[in-house]
Amino acid sequence: MTSSPSLRRPPVSAPASSSTLLTPDEPFPLVLAELELAELQVLHSRVTRQLEQEYLTRPGGPHPVTRDRCQELVEELDTRQGFFEPAEDGSPGSPAAPEDVPAPVRQWSADAQPKAADEVGARIHDLSEVHPGDMIALWRDGLRHCLGTVEEVCPALGVVWVHEAGDGFRRMIHAQDAELRRHTAR
């Protein structure tokens, strides 16, 4: 992520604080890859709590700095977990895990196993048919990656915001990046 010189932060380690939140004006590490996993997890917790607090208290939504920090932390955690793999055809777009880190064994829950098309619900082709409160699932390569309740929809941008089941994380999904399906509870 590049930023203009006026927005550059000095390099710092993970802030040590008794606060459970990390406000936008508090220092934030310039290079997350240099943090120990425990420091990264604590930082992620503090930023996520700040994000939740801002959703509840700021009329215009979360502060852009908090949203950016949360995205950076999620990307670093995903990279360390090995969630990103190179595309099978070698095309760019999916960052690979560092070569010196052994690739984790991917284990999927029963919910993430491939299922027959009639078991997964109707595919969503038009976001104008999606409304807050709908349960949808995000699918890629025959695997369900996310399930949640729709919070907001912007059909003009092809974007839907979902409150994810399980971890409660608010996730923005671009409809063009995945297959969206209505969730059918069994």
Tab-separated table of C-alpha atoms in Angstrom:
chain	number	residue	atom	x	y	z
A	1	MET	CA	0.000	0.000	0.000
A	2	THR	CA	1.472	3.325	-0.984
A	3	SER	CA	0.501	6.575	0.602
A	4	SER	CA	1.324	10.175	-0.046
A	5	PRO	CA	4.303	11.601	1.866
A	6	SER	CA	2.017	13.687	4.082
A	7	LEU	CA	0.236	10.513	5.264
A	8	ARG	CA	3.352	8.435	5.980
A	9	ARG	CA	3.663	7.068	9.462
A	10	PRO	CA	6.976	6.645	11.245
A	11	PRO	CA	8.032	3.017	11.695
A	12	VAL	CA	6.948	1.785	15.097
A	13	SER	CA	6.394	-1.560	16.738
A	14	ALA	CA	2.971	-2.738	17.829
A	15	PRO	CA	1.669	-0.198	20.331
A	16	ALA	CA	1.737	-1.379	23.915
A	17	SER	CA	-1.359	-0.154	25.647
A	18	SER	CA	-3.950	-1.260	28.135
A	19	SER	CA	-6.654	0.103	25.823
A	20	THR	CA	-8.689	-2.429	23.886
A	21	LEU	CA	-9.141	0.067	21.030
A	22	LEU	CA	-6.660	1.661	18.624
A	23	THR	CA	-7.824	5.120	17.567
A	24	PRO	CA	-6.837	6.522	14.153
A	25	ASP	CA	-4.471	9.060	15.745
A	26	GLU	CA	-2.456	6.410	17.619
A	27	PRO	CA	0.743	5.063	16.031
A	28	PHE	CA	0.505	2.026	13.757
A	29	PRO	CA	3.386	-0.171	12.535
A	30	LEU	CA	4.668	0.657	9.076
A	31	VAL	CA	5.648	-2.955	8.281
A	32	LEU	CA	3.284	-5.554	9.711
A	33	ALA	CA	5.407	-8.465	8.486
A	34	GLU	CA	8.021	-7.605	11.131
A	35	LEU	CA	5.599	-8.190	14.027
A	36	GLU	CA	5.406	-11.423	15.977
A	37	LEU	CA	2.138	-13.298	15.473
A	38	ALA	CA	0.898	-12.506	18.991
A	39	GLU	CA	1.578	-8.771	18.476
A	40	LEU	CA	-0.243	-8.902	15.145
A	41	GLN	CA	-3.236	-10.650	16.705
A	42	VAL	CA	-3.469	-8.118	19.544
A	43	LEU	CA	-3.208	-5.261	17.054
A	44	HIS	CA	-5.921	-6.847	14.901
A	45	SER	CA	-8.166	-7.201	17.954
A	46	ARG	CA	-7.700	-3.552	18.937
A	47	VAL	CA	-8.336	-2.254	15.393
A	48	THR	CA	-11.375	-4.501	14.948
A	49	ARG	CA	-12.823	-3.269	18.244
A	50	GLN	CA	-12.191	0.324	17.128
A	51	LEU	CA	-13.926	-0.417	13.818
A	52	GLU	CA	-16.949	-1.857	15.634
A	53	GLN	CA	-17.072	1.144	17.974
A	54	GLU	CA	-16.957	3.551	15.012
A	55	TYR	CA	-19.752	1.705	13.192
A	56	LEU	CA	-21.887	2.198	16.285
A	57	THR	CA	-20.991	5.805	17.091
A	58	ARG	CA	-19.955	7.664	13.923
A	59	PRO	CA	-22.897	8.810	11.762
A	60	GLY	CA	-20.767	8.642	8.595
A	61	GLY	CA	-19.403	5.191	9.381
A	62	PRO	CA	-15.893	4.158	10.371
A	63	HIS	CA	-12.892	6.431	9.963
A	64	PRO	CA	-10.998	5.683	6.710
A	65	VAL	CA	-7.761	5.122	8.654
A	66	THR	CA	-9.432	2.467	10.812
A	67	ARG	CA	-10.881	0.714	7.745
A	68	ASP	CA	-7.480	0.755	5.994
A	69	ARG	CA	-5.696	-0.558	9.092
A	70	CYS	CA	-8.192	-3.381	9.464
A	71	GLN	CA	-7.761	-4.358	5.802
A	72	GLU	CA	-3.951	-4.313	6.109
A	73	LEU	CA	-4.099	-6.515	9.209
A	74	VAL	CA	-6.484	-9.004	7.608
A	75	GLU	CA	-4.234	-9.219	4.530
A	76	GLU	CA	-1.170	-9.884	6.699
A	77	LEU	CA	-2.989	-12.530	8.754
A	78	ASP	CA	-4.326	-14.170	5.576
A	79	THR	CA	-0.832	-14.192	4.083
A	80	ARG	CA	0.614	-15.841	7.186
A	81	GLN	CA	-2.181	-18.398	7.189
A	82	GLY	CA	-1.495	-19.179	3.526
A	83	PHE	CA	-4.977	-18.304	2.298
A	84	PHE	CA	-3.633	-16.819	-0.908
A	85	GLU	CA	-2.284	-19.158	-3.512
A	86	PRO	CA	-1.044	-18.430	-7.008
A	87	ALA	CA	-3.573	-19.023	-9.747
A	88	GLU	CA	-3.210	-22.420	-11.382
A	89	ASP	CA	-2.550	-20.825	-14.758
A	90	GLY	CA	0.273	-18.741	-13.226
A	91	SER	CA	-1.570	-15.456	-13.742
A	92	PRO	CA	-1.037	-12.674	-11.221
A	93	GLY	CA	-3.712	-11.552	-8.806
A	94	SER	CA	-3.423	-14.010	-5.952
A	95	PRO	CA	-0.306	-13.310	-3.898
A	96	ALA	CA	1.660	-16.395	-2.968
A	97	ALA	CA	2.895	-17.116	0.527
A	98	PRO	CA	6.592	-16.380	1.084
A	99	GLU	CA	8.799	-19.214	-0.183
A	100	ASP	CA	10.639	-19.656	3.116
A	101	VAL	CA	7.389	-20.395	4.959
A	102	PRO	CA	6.082	-23.956	4.553
A	103	ALA	CA	2.670	-24.083	2.918
A	104	PRO	CA	-0.025	-25.087	5.387
A	105	VAL	CA	-2.204	-28.087	4.739
A	106	ARG	CA	-5.576	-26.735	3.675
A	107	GLN	CA	-8.349	-28.264	5.723
A	108	TRP	CA	-11.918	-27.406	4.907
A	109	SER	CA	-14.870	-27.736	7.190
A	110	ALA	CA	-17.822	-29.815	6.073
A	111	ASP	CA	-19.528	-26.580	4.991
A	112	ALA	CA	-16.694	-25.771	2.596
A	113	GLN	CA	-16.807	-29.052	0.713
A	114	PRO	CA	-18.026	-29.048	-2.891
A	115	LYS	CA	-21.736	-29.674	-3.123
A	116	ALA	CA	-24.135	-30.411	-5.931
A	117	ALA	CA	-25.676	-27.315	-7.524
A	118	ASP	CA	-29.146	-28.199	-6.215
A	119	GLU	CA	-27.816	-28.247	-2.634
A	120	VAL	CA	-26.376	-24.738	-2.539
A	121	GLY	CA	-29.252	-22.418	-3.381
A	122	ALA	CA	-30.036	-20.190	-6.332
A	123	ARG	CA	-27.232	-18.203	-7.898
A	124	ILE	CA	-27.574	-14.431	-7.605
A	125	HIS	CA	-27.145	-12.736	-10.988
A	126	ASP	CA	-28.519	-9.295	-10.137
A	127	LEU	CA	-27.654	-7.505	-6.884
A	128	SER	CA	-30.840	-5.442	-7.121
A	129	GLU	CA	-32.628	-8.654	-6.043
A	130	VAL	CA	-30.570	-8.816	-2.821
A	131	HIS	CA	-31.839	-7.009	0.274
A	132	PRO	CA	-30.612	-6.424	3.836
A	133	GLY	CA	-31.409	-9.434	5.976
A	134	ASP	CA	-30.973	-11.972	3.151
A	135	MET	CA	-28.629	-14.897	3.864
A	136	ILE	CA	-26.082	-15.374	1.088
A	137	ALA	CA	-22.988	-17.476	0.533
A	138	LEU	CA	-19.848	-16.631	-1.420
A	139	TRP	CA	-18.502	-19.498	-3.539
A	140	ARG	CA	-15.216	-19.874	-5.433
A	141	ASP	CA	-14.025	-22.949	-7.300
A	142	GLY	CA	-16.883	-25.047	-5.959
A	143	LEU	CA	-16.123	-24.206	-2.305
A	144	ARG	CA	-18.115	-22.012	0.052
A	145	HIS	CA	-15.823	-19.375	1.514
A	146	CYS	CA	-18.224	-17.110	3.359
A	147	LEU	CA	-21.774	-17.218	4.675
A	148	GLY	CA	-23.570	-14.284	6.178
A	149	THR	CA	-26.433	-11.856	6.432
A	150	VAL	CA	-26.610	-8.970	3.981
A	151	GLU	CA	-26.238	-5.581	5.692
A	152	GLU	CA	-26.018	-3.253	2.698
A	153	VAL	CA	-26.145	-3.571	-1.085
A	154	CYS	CA	-24.884	-1.240	-3.812
A	155	PRO	CA	-25.913	-2.775	-7.147
A	156	ALA	CA	-24.396	0.139	-9.102
A	157	LEU	CA	-20.934	-0.756	-7.773
A	158	GLY	CA	-21.545	-4.509	-7.721
A	159	VAL	CA	-20.837	-4.610	-3.987
A	160	VAL	CA	-22.601	-6.235	-1.057
A	161	TRP	CA	-21.662	-5.951	2.643
A	162	VAL	CA	-22.242	-9.085	4.671
A	163	HIS	CA	-22.183	-9.694	8.426
A	164	GLU	CA	-20.343	-12.989	8.395
A	165	ALA	CA	-21.779	-15.937	10.290
A	166	GLY	CA	-19.343	-17.455	12.747
A	167	ASP	CA	-16.851	-14.660	13.396
A	168	GLY	CA	-19.255	-11.712	12.995
A	169	PHE	CA	-16.821	-9.826	10.740
A	170	ARG	CA	-18.318	-7.287	8.341
A	171	ARG	CA	-17.077	-8.177	4.866
A	172	MET	CA	-17.381	-6.282	1.598
A	173	ILE	CA	-17.833	-8.605	-1.368
A	174	HIS	CA	-17.463	-7.672	-5.025
A	175	ALA	CA	-20.001	-9.711	-6.970
A	176	GLN	CA	-17.681	-9.993	-9.980
A	177	ASP	CA	-14.972	-11.707	-7.886
A	178	ALA	CA	-17.056	-14.683	-6.799
A	179	GLU	CA	-20.253	-16.585	-7.206
A	180	LEU	CA	-22.979	-15.431	-4.845
A	181	ARG	CA	-25.823	-17.773	-3.927
A	182	ARG	CA	-28.841	-17.532	-1.695
A	183	HIS	CA	-28.363	-19.641	1.392
A	184	THR	CA	-30.931	-22.341	1.827
A	185	ALA	CA	-31.158	-23.489	5.436
A	186	ARG	CA	-31.696	-27.211	5.812
